[in-house]
């Protein structure tokens, strides 16, 4: 395009020279000379304007030339501000997101088994990478330090006490008590021999043996009957005693320094015990290995279930307009929040990127992208200049003729 534009200037110069030399012999060449003269003026003016954007024309440091390399940083900042104001404005983003059914489009895509399989495969690969990263010794040490700082070192007594109070207030512990009572009764029913010598061995030796058996059996029967009474009576004395004991424990965990200290000591001994640490390490290694194996195998039960669950969830979303609308609303709110919070940072990426470019590199990048269109300015200037030259010369000739 540069060659074409420059060639037109050269042609105009040749035509001007020929017409200027012969116009006295052939007066009509005055019109040709005027056109060529105007074409040269337009071509040179637009050449100067286009060149001044990217460099100093003819190497002359004329003021307000080489605009792009000289004001590269300001251009980057202006471009960033333009994007921030016109592309990342809340109303622009909200309007665009509002016209899209992102939840429906995503659900429709994920409903295809092949796409769900692809997502699960990519997610599995990422999780395998995370699991292998966590197996690094330094990473394990860092995780252990974080867990100890935020989970083990803080006192457990008051939080457990407050949790216990809430559980007791809601009555959630009663199911646990019922479960314990059921398990104890089942054990007693399955192990009557546990009472075989519980009392009889303490009786005098002269008591007949059948009395021993009667006493032991009676004790076993009464124990089961007592448990049956407790299980069947929500207001049984034992239940109230258990409630009172648990309430006292919850209160002591919050307000009794001795109870809190004993709990903290037991916690420290448990977590510092080499056997506990070794058991935890072994459990982690086994769980990690099992997870990595399951995630790495495309035919594993875990991945097949994940694929089926993902596709099923997508189909449910795609078939429920209300759910899609709710998800779209949440997506829009999240996107608007992110844009509002990081709009300036996103625009700053543009400014910082342009600022980091070399001036010559920036000039080349921009000229490569828009230079072809800028050369049309030179071509158009040549053509318009020629037309203007002919028009001016014709008007001047007409006025001179009329004046005679």
CSV table of C-alpha atoms in Angstrom, one decimal:
chain,number,residue,atom,x,y,z
A,1,UNK,CA,0.0,0.0,0.0
A,2,UNK,CA,2.9,2.3,0.7
A,3,UNK,CA,4.3,1.5,-2.8
A,4,UNK,CA,0.9,2.2,-4.4
A,5,UNK,CA,0.5,5.6,-2.6
A,6,UNK,CA,4.1,6.6,-3.4
A,7,UNK,CA,3.7,5.5,-7.0
A,8,UNK,CA,0.7,7.8,-7.4
A,9,UNK,CA,2.7,10.7,-6.1
A,10,UNK,CA,5.5,9.9,-8.5
A,11,UNK,CA,3.0,9.7,-11.4
A,12,UNK,CA,1.5,13.0,-10.5
A,13,UNK,CA,5.0,14.6,-10.4
A,14,UNK,CA,5.9,13.3,-13.9
A,15,UNK,CA,2.5,14.5,-15.3
A,16,UNK,CA,3.1,17.9,-13.7
A,17,UNK,CA,6.5,18.2,-15.2
A,18,UNK,CA,5.4,17.3,-18.7
A,19,UNK,CA,2.3,19.5,-18.5
A,20,UNK,CA,4.2,22.4,-17.1
A,21,UNK,CA,6.8,22.1,-19.9
A,22,UNK,CA,4.2,21.9,-22.8
A,23,UNK,CA,1.3,24.0,-21.5
A,24,UNK,CA,2.4,27.1,-23.5
A,25,UNK,CA,2.2,25.0,-26.7
A,26,UNK,CA,-1.0,23.2,-25.7
A,27,UNK,CA,-3.1,25.5,-23.4
A,28,UNK,CA,-5.4,22.7,-22.4
A,29,UNK,CA,-2.5,21.1,-20.5
A,30,UNK,CA,-3.1,23.8,-17.9
A,31,UNK,CA,-5.9,21.8,-16.6
A,32,UNK,CA,-3.7,18.7,-16.5
A,33,UNK,CA,-0.9,20.7,-14.8
A,34,UNK,CA,-3.4,22.0,-12.2
A,35,UNK,CA,-4.7,18.5,-11.5
A,36,UNK,CA,-1.2,17.1,-11.1
A,37,UNK,CA,-0.1,20.0,-8.9
A,38,UNK,CA,-3.1,19.5,-6.7
A,39,UNK,CA,-2.5,15.7,-6.6
A,40,UNK,CA,1.1,16.3,-5.4
A,41,UNK,CA,0.0,18.8,-2.8
A,42,UNK,CA,-2.7,16.4,-1.4
A,43,UNK,CA,-0.3,13.4,-1.6
A,44,UNK,CA,2.5,15.2,0.2
A,45,UNK,CA,0.2,16.7,2.9
A,46,UNK,CA,-1.4,13.3,3.7
A,47,UNK,CA,2.0,11.6,3.5
A,48,UNK,CA,3.3,14.0,6.1
A,49,UNK,CA,0.2,13.5,8.3
A,50,UNK,CA,0.3,9.7,8.2
A,51,UNK,CA,4.1,9.6,8.7
A,52,UNK,CA,3.9,12.0,11.6
A,53,UNK,CA,1.8,9.5,13.5
A,54,UNK,CA,4.6,6.9,13.6
A,55,UNK,CA,7.9,8.7,13.1
A,56,UNK,CA,9.6,12.0,12.3
A,57,UNK,CA,9.1,12.8,8.6
A,58,UNK,CA,12.5,12.6,6.8
A,59,UNK,CA,14.1,12.3,10.2
A,60,UNK,CA,13.3,15.9,11.0
A,61,UNK,CA,12.3,16.4,14.6
A,62,UNK,CA,9.3,18.7,13.8
A,63,UNK,CA,7.1,19.4,16.8
A,64,UNK,CA,4.0,17.1,17.1
A,65,UNK,CA,5.4,14.4,15.0
A,66,UNK,CA,6.3,10.7,15.9
A,67,UNK,CA,3.1,10.9,18.0
A,68,UNK,CA,2.7,7.2,18.8
A,69,UNK,CA,6.3,6.4,20.0
A,70,UNK,CA,6.5,9.8,21.9
A,71,UNK,CA,3.2,9.5,23.7
A,72,UNK,CA,3.0,5.7,23.9
A,73,UNK,CA,2.3,5.6,27.7
A,74,UNK,CA,-0.4,8.3,27.4
A,75,UNK,CA,-2.0,6.3,24.6
A,76,UNK,CA,-2.0,3.2,26.7
A,77,UNK,CA,-3.6,4.9,29.7
A,78,UNK,CA,-6.2,6.5,27.4
A,79,UNK,CA,-7.0,3.1,25.8
A,80,UNK,CA,-7.3,1.6,29.3
A,81,UNK,CA,-9.7,4.4,30.4
A,82,UNK,CA,-11.7,4.0,27.2
A,83,UNK,CA,-12.2,0.3,27.8
A,84,UNK,CA,-13.0,0.8,31.5
A,85,UNK,CA,-15.6,3.5,30.7
A,86,UNK,CA,-17.2,2.1,27.6
A,87,UNK,CA,-16.8,-1.7,27.8
A,88,UNK,CA,-16.7,-2.4,31.6
A,89,UNK,CA,-19.4,0.0,32.7
A,90,UNK,CA,-22.1,-1.6,34.9
A,91,UNK,CA,-25.0,-0.8,32.5
A,92,UNK,CA,-23.0,-2.2,29.5
A,93,UNK,CA,-22.1,-5.5,31.3
A,94,UNK,CA,-25.6,-5.9,32.9
A,95,UNK,CA,-27.3,-5.3,29.5
A,96,UNK,CA,-25.1,-7.8,27.8
A,97,UNK,CA,-25.5,-10.5,30.5
A,98,UNK,CA,-29.2,-9.8,30.7
A,99,UNK,CA,-29.5,-10.7,27.0
A,100,UNK,CA,-27.8,-14.1,27.5
A,101,UNK,CA,-29.1,-17.3,28.9
A,102,UNK,CA,-25.7,-18.4,30.3
A,103,UNK,CA,-27.2,-21.1,32.6
A,104,UNK,CA,-29.3,-22.5,29.9
A,105,UNK,CA,-26.5,-22.6,27.3
A,106,UNK,CA,-24.1,-24.2,29.8
A,107,UNK,CA,-26.7,-26.7,30.9
A,108,UNK,CA,-27.5,-27.6,27.4
A,109,UNK,CA,-23.8,-28.2,26.6
A,110,UNK,CA,-23.2,-30.2,29.8
A,111,UNK,CA,-26.3,-32.3,29.2
A,112,UNK,CA,-24.4,-34.0,26.3
A,113,UNK,CA,-22.6,-37.0,27.8
A,114,UNK,CA,-19.5,-36.4,25.8
A,115,UNK,CA,-19.2,-32.8,27.1
A,116,UNK,CA,-19.9,-33.9,30.7
A,117,UNK,CA,-17.2,-36.6,30.3
A,118,UNK,CA,-14.8,-33.9,29.0
A,119,UNK,CA,-15.5,-31.6,32.0
A,120,UNK,CA,-15.0,-34.4,34.5
A,121,UNK,CA,-11.8,-35.5,32.7
A,122,UNK,CA,-10.4,-32.0,32.9
A,123,UNK,CA,-11.5,-31.6,36.5
A,124,UNK,CA,-10.0,-35.0,37.4
A,125,UNK,CA,-6.7,-34.0,35.9
A,126,UNK,CA,-6.7,-30.8,37.9
A,127,UNK,CA,-7.5,-32.6,41.2
A,128,UNK,CA,-4.8,-35.2,40.5
A,129,UNK,CA,-2.3,-32.4,40.1
A,130,UNK,CA,-3.4,-30.8,43.3
A,131,UNK,CA,-3.2,-34.2,45.1
A,132,UNK,CA,0.4,-34.7,43.8
A,133,UNK,CA,1.3,-31.2,44.9
A,134,UNK,CA,0.0,-31.8,48.4
A,135,UNK,CA,2.2,-34.9,48.6
A,136,UNK,CA,5.3,-32.7,48.4
A,137,UNK,CA,7.1,-32.7,51.7
A,138,UNK,CA,7.3,-28.9,52.0
A,139,UNK,CA,3.6,-28.6,51.1
A,140,UNK,CA,2.7,-31.2,53.7
A,141,UNK,CA,4.7,-29.2,56.3
A,142,UNK,CA,3.0,-26.0,55.3
A,143,UNK,CA,-0.4,-27.6,55.5
A,144,UNK,CA,0.4,-29.0,58.9
A,145,UNK,CA,1.5,-25.6,60.1
A,146,UNK,CA,-1.7,-24.0,58.9
A,147,UNK,CA,-3.9,-26.7,60.4
A,148,UNK,CA,-2.1,-26.5,63.7
A,149,UNK,CA,-2.3,-22.7,63.8
A,150,UNK,CA,-5.9,-22.4,62.9
A,151,UNK,CA,-7.4,-25.7,64.1
A,152,UNK,CA,-5.4,-27.4,66.7
A,153,UNK,CA,-3.8,-24.5,68.7
A,154,UNK,CA,-7.0,-22.5,69.3
A,155,UNK,CA,-8.8,-23.6,72.5
A,156,UNK,CA,-11.5,-26.2,71.8
A,157,UNK,CA,-13.4,-26.0,75.1
A,158,UNK,CA,-15.5,-22.8,74.7
A,159,UNK,CA,-16.5,-23.6,71.1
A,160,UNK,CA,-17.4,-27.2,72.0
A,161,UNK,CA,-19.4,-25.9,75.0
A,162,UNK,CA,-21.4,-23.5,72.9
A,163,UNK,CA,-22.0,-26.1,70.3
A,164,UNK,CA,-23.2,-28.5,73.0
A,165,UNK,CA,-25.6,-26.0,74.4
A,166,UNK,CA,-27.2,-25.5,71.0
A,167,UNK,CA,-27.5,-29.2,70.5
A,168,UNK,CA,-29.1,-29.7,73.9
A,169,UNK,CA,-31.4,-26.8,73.3
A,170,UNK,CA,-32.6,-28.3,70.0
A,171,UNK,CA,-32.9,-31.8,71.4
A,172,UNK,CA,-30.6,-33.2,68.8
A,173,UNK,CA,-28.7,-35.3,71.4
A,174,UNK,CA,-31.8,-37.5,72.2
A,175,UNK,CA,-31.4,-39.5,69.0
A,176,UNK,CA,-27.8,-40.2,70.0
A,177,UNK,CA,-28.9,-41.3,73.5
A,178,UNK,CA,-31.6,-43.6,71.9
A,179,UNK,CA,-28.9,-45.1,69.6
A,180,UNK,CA,-26.6,-45.8,72.5
A,181,UNK,CA,-29.4,-47.4,74.5
A,182,UNK,CA,-30.4,-49.6,71.5
A,183,UNK,CA,-26.8,-50.7,71.0
A,184,UNK,CA,-26.4,-51.5,74.7
A,185,UNK,CA,-29.7,-53.5,74.8
A,186,UNK,CA,-28.6,-55.5,71.7
A,187,UNK,CA,-25.3,-56.3,73.3
A,188,UNK,CA,-26.9,-57.5,76.5
A,189,UNK,CA,-29.3,-59.7,74.5
A,190,UNK,CA,-26.4,-61.2,72.6
A,191,UNK,CA,-24.1,-61.6,75.6
A,192,UNK,CA,-26.1,-62.9,78.6
A,193,UNK,CA,-23.0,-64.7,79.8
A,194,UNK,CA,-21.6,-61.3,80.7
A,195,UNK,CA,-23.7,-61.6,83.9
A,196,UNK,CA,-22.8,-65.2,84.6
A,197,UNK,CA,-20.5,-64.5,87.6
A,198,UNK,CA,-21.1,-60.8,88.1
A,199,UNK,CA,-23.0,-61.4,91.5
A,200,UNK,CA,-22.8,-65.1,92.1
A,201,UNK,CA,-19.0,-65.1,92.6
A,202,UNK,CA,-19.5,-62.7,95.5
A,203,UNK,CA,-22.0,-64.9,97.3
A,204,UNK,CA,-20.9,-67.3,100.2
A,205,UNK,CA,-19.7,-70.7,99.1
A,206,UNK,CA,-22.4,-72.5,101.0
A,207,UNK,CA,-25.2,-70.9,98.7
A,208,UNK,CA,-26.5,-73.6,96.3
A,209,UNK,CA,-25.3,-73.3,92.7
A,210,UNK,CA,-28.8,-73.0,91.3
A,211,UNK,CA,-29.3,-69.8,93.4
A,212,UNK,CA,-26.2,-68.4,91.7
A,213,UNK,CA,-27.7,-68.9,88.3
A,214,UNK,CA,-31.1,-67.5,89.4
A,215,UNK,CA,-29.4,-64.4,90.8
A,216,UNK,CA,-27.3,-63.8,87.6
A,217,UNK,CA,-30.3,-64.4,85.3
A,218,UNK,CA,-32.4,-62.1,87.4
A,219,UNK,CA,-29.8,-59.4,87.2
A,220,UNK,CA,-29.6,-59.8,83.4
A,221,UNK,CA,-33.3,-59.6,83.0
A,222,UNK,CA,-33.7,-56.5,85.3
A,223,UNK,CA,-30.9,-54.7,83.4
A,224,UNK,CA,-32.7,-55.3,80.1
A,225,UNK,CA,-36.0,-54.3,81.6
A,226,UNK,CA,-34.5,-51.1,83.0
A,227,UNK,CA,-33.1,-50.3,79.5
A,228,UNK,CA,-36.5,-51.0,78.0
A,229,UNK,CA,-38.1,-48.5,80.5
A,230,UNK,CA,-35.6,-45.8,79.6
A,231,UNK,CA,-36.1,-46.4,75.9
A,232,UNK,CA,-39.8,-46.3,76.1
A,233,UNK,CA,-40.2,-43.3,78.5
A,234,UNK,CA,-39.0,-39.9,77.0
A,235,UNK,CA,-39.3,-38.4,80.5
A,236,UNK,CA,-37.4,-41.2,82.4
A,237,UNK,CA,-35.2,-40.1,85.3
A,238,UNK,CA,-32.1,-41.5,83.6
A,239,UNK,CA,-32.7,-39.3,80.5
A,240,UNK,CA,-33.0,-36.2,82.7
A,241,UNK,CA,-29.8,-37.2,84.4
A,242,UNK,CA,-28.0,-37.5,81.1
A,243,UNK,CA,-29.4,-34.1,80.0
A,244,UNK,CA,-28.2,-32.5,83.3
A,245,UNK,CA,-24.8,-34.2,82.9
A,246,UNK,CA,-24.4,-33.0,79.4
A,247,UNK,CA,-25.6,-29.5,80.3
A,248,UNK,CA,-23.0,-29.3,83.1
A,249,UNK,CA,-20.3,-30.5,80.8
A,250,UNK,CA,-21.2,-27.9,78.2
A,251,UNK,CA,-21.1,-25.2,80.9
A,252,UNK,CA,-17.8,-26.3,82.3
A,253,UNK,CA,-16.2,-26.4,78.8
A,254,UNK,CA,-17.0,-22.7,78.6
A,255,UNK,CA,-16.4,-21.4,82.1
A,256,UNK,CA,-14.4,-23.9,84.1
A,257,UNK,CA,-10.7,-23.3,83.6
A,258,UNK,CA,-9.8,-26.8,85.0
A,259,UNK,CA,-12.1,-28.6,82.6
A,260,UNK,CA,-10.8,-26.5,79.7
A,261,UNK,CA,-7.2,-27.2,80.7
A,262,UNK,CA,-7.8,-30.9,80.9
A,263,UNK,CA,-9.3,-30.9,77.5
A,264,UNK,CA,-6.5,-28.9,76.0
A,265,UNK,CA,-3.9,-31.2,77.6
A,266,UNK,CA,-5.7,-34.3,76.2
A,267,UNK,CA,-5.8,-32.7,72.8
A,268,UNK,CA,-2.1,-31.8,72.8
A,269,UNK,CA,-1.2,-35.3,73.9
A,270,UNK,CA,-3.3,-36.9,71.2
A,271,UNK,CA,-2.0,-34.7,68.3
A,272,UNK,CA,1.6,-34.9,69.5
A,273,UNK,CA,1.6,-38.6,69.9
A,274,UNK,CA,3.9,-40.1,67.3
A,275,UNK,CA,1.5,-43.1,66.8
A,276,UNK,CA,-1.4,-40.7,66.1
A,277,UNK,CA,0.7,-38.7,63.6
A,278,UNK,CA,1.9,-41.9,61.9
A,279,UNK,CA,-1.7,-43.2,61.7
A,280,UNK,CA,-2.9,-39.8,60.2
A,281,UNK,CA,0.0,-39.9,57.7
A,282,UNK,CA,-0.9,-43.4,56.7
A,283,UNK,CA,-4.6,-42.6,56.4
A,284,UNK,CA,-3.8,-39.6,54.3
A,285,UNK,CA,-1.4,-41.5,52.0
A,286,UNK,CA,-4.0,-44.3,51.5
A,287,UNK,CA,-6.8,-41.8,50.8
A,288,UNK,CA,-4.6,-39.8,48.4
A,289,UNK,CA,-3.5,-42.9,46.5
A,290,UNK,CA,-7.1,-44.2,46.2
A,291,UNK,CA,-8.3,-40.8,45.1
A,292,UNK,CA,-5.5,-40.4,42.5
A,293,UNK,CA,-6.1,-43.9,41.1
A,294,UNK,CA,-9.9,-43.3,40.9
A,295,UNK,CA,-9.5,-39.9,39.2
A,296,UNK,CA,-6.8,-41.1,36.8
A,297,UNK,CA,-8.9,-44.1,35.5
A,298,UNK,CA,-11.4,-42.9,32.9
A,299,UNK,CA,-13.5,-46.0,33.6
A,300,UNK,CA,-13.5,-45.7,37.4
A,301,UNK,CA,-16.8,-45.8,39.3
A,302,UNK,CA,-16.0,-42.4,40.7
A,303,UNK,CA,-15.7,-40.7,37.3
A,304,UNK,CA,-18.6,-42.5,35.8
A,305,UNK,CA,-20.8,-41.4,38.7
A,306,UNK,CA,-19.5,-37.8,38.5
A,307,UNK,CA,-20.3,-37.8,34.7
A,308,UNK,CA,-23.8,-39.1,35.3
A,309,UNK,CA,-24.5,-36.7,38.1
A,310,UNK,CA,-23.2,-33.7,36.1
A,311,UNK,CA,-25.2,-34.5,33.0
A,312,UNK,CA,-28.3,-35.2,35.2
A,313,UNK,CA,-27.9,-31.8,37.0
A,314,UNK,CA,-27.5,-30.1,33.6
A,315,UNK,CA,-30.7,-31.7,32.2
A,316,UNK,CA,-32.6,-30.6,35.3
A,317,UNK,CA,-31.4,-27.0,34.9
A,318,UNK,CA,-32.2,-27.0,31.2
A,319,UNK,CA,-35.7,-28.2,31.8
A,320,UNK,CA,-36.5,-25.8,34.7
A,321,UNK,CA,-37.0,-22.2,33.5
A,322,UNK,CA,-37.3,-20.9,37.1
A,323,UNK,CA,-34.0,-22.5,38.1
A,324,UNK,CA,-32.3,-21.2,35.0
A,325,UNK,CA,-33.6,-17.7,35.7
A,326,UNK,CA,-32.3,-18.0,39.3
A,327,UNK,CA,-28.9,-19.2,38.2
A,328,UNK,CA,-28.7,-16.5,35.5
A,329,UNK,CA,-29.5,-13.9,38.2
A,330,UNK,CA,-26.8,-15.1,40.5
A,331,UNK,CA,-24.3,-15.3,37.6
A,332,UNK,CA,-25.1,-11.8,36.6
A,333,UNK,CA,-24.7,-10.5,40.2
A,334,UNK,CA,-21.4,-12.3,40.5
A,335,UNK,CA,-20.1,-10.9,37.2
A,336,UNK,CA,-21.2,-7.4,38.1
A,337,UNK,CA,-19.5,-7.6,41.4
A,338,UNK,CA,-16.3,-8.8,39.8
A,339,UNK,CA,-16.4,-6.1,37.2
A,340,UNK,CA,-17.2,-3.4,39.7
A,341,UNK,CA,-14.4,-4.6,42.0
A,342,UNK,CA,-11.8,-5.2,39.4
A,343,UNK,CA,-12.8,-2.9,36.6
A,344,UNK,CA,-9.8,-0.6,37.2
A,345,UNK,CA,-7.4,-3.5,37.5
A,346,UNK,CA,-8.6,-5.0,34.2
A,347,UNK,CA,-8.1,-1.7,32.4
A,348,UNK,CA,-4.8,-1.3,34.2
A,349,UNK,CA,-3.6,-4.4,32.4
A,350,UNK,CA,-3.9,-2.6,29.1
A,351,UNK,CA,-2.0,0.5,30.3
A,352,UNK,CA,0.7,-1.6,31.9
A,353,UNK,CA,1.1,-3.8,28.8
A,354,UNK,CA,1.4,-0.8,26.5
A,355,UNK,CA,3.8,0.9,28.9
A,356,UNK,CA,6.0,-2.2,28.9
A,357,UNK,CA,6.3,-2.2,25.1
A,358,UNK,CA,9.3,-0.8,23.4
A,359,UNK,CA,8.5,2.4,21.5
A,360,UNK,CA,9.6,1.0,18.2
A,361,UNK,CA,7.7,-2.2,18.8
A,362,UNK,CA,4.6,-0.3,19.7
A,363,UNK,CA,4.9,1.7,16.5
A,364,UNK,CA,5.3,-1.4,14.4
A,365,UNK,CA,2.4,-3.2,16.1
A,366,UNK,CA,0.0,-0.3,15.5
A,367,UNK,CA,1.2,0.5,12.0
A,368,UNK,CA,0.9,-3.2,11.0
A,369,UNK,CA,-2.7,-3.2,12.2
A,370,UNK,CA,-4.0,0.1,10.8
A,371,UNK,CA,-1.3,1.1,8.3
A,372,UNK,CA,-3.1,-0.3,5.3
A,373,UNK,CA,-6.1,2.0,6.0
A,374,UNK,CA,-3.9,4.9,6.6
A,375,UNK,CA,-2.3,4.5,3.2
A,376,UNK,CA,-5.8,4.9,1.7
A,377,UNK,CA,-5.7,8.3,3.2
A,378,UNK,CA,-2.7,9.1,1.1
A,379,UNK,CA,-4.3,7.7,-2.0
A,380,UNK,CA,-7.6,9.6,-1.3
A,381,UNK,CA,-5.6,12.8,-0.7
A,382,UNK,CA,-3.9,12.4,-4.1
A,383,UNK,CA,-7.2,11.9,-5.9
A,384,UNK,CA,-9.0,14.7,-4.0
A,385,UNK,CA,-6.1,17.0,-4.5
A,386,UNK,CA,-6.2,16.4,-8.2
A,387,UNK,CA,-9.9,17.2,-8.3
A,388,UNK,CA,-9.5,20.3,-6.2
A,389,UNK,CA,-6.6,21.5,-8.4
A,390,UNK,CA,-8.7,21.1,-11.5
A,391,UNK,CA,-11.7,22.8,-9.8
A,392,UNK,CA,-9.6,25.8,-8.6
A,393,UNK,CA,-7.9,26.2,-12.0
A,394,UNK,CA,-11.2,26.0,-13.8
A,395,UNK,CA,-12.8,28.5,-11.6
A,396,UNK,CA,-9.8,30.9,-11.9
A,397,UNK,CA,-9.8,30.5,-15.7
A,398,UNK,CA,-13.5,31.2,-15.9
A,399,UNK,CA,-13.3,34.3,-13.7
A,400,UNK,CA,-10.3,35.6,-15.8
A,401,UNK,CA,-12.2,35.0,-19.0
A,402,UNK,CA,-15.3,36.8,-17.8
A,403,UNK,CA,-13.2,39.7,-16.5
A,404,UNK,CA,-11.9,40.3,-20.0
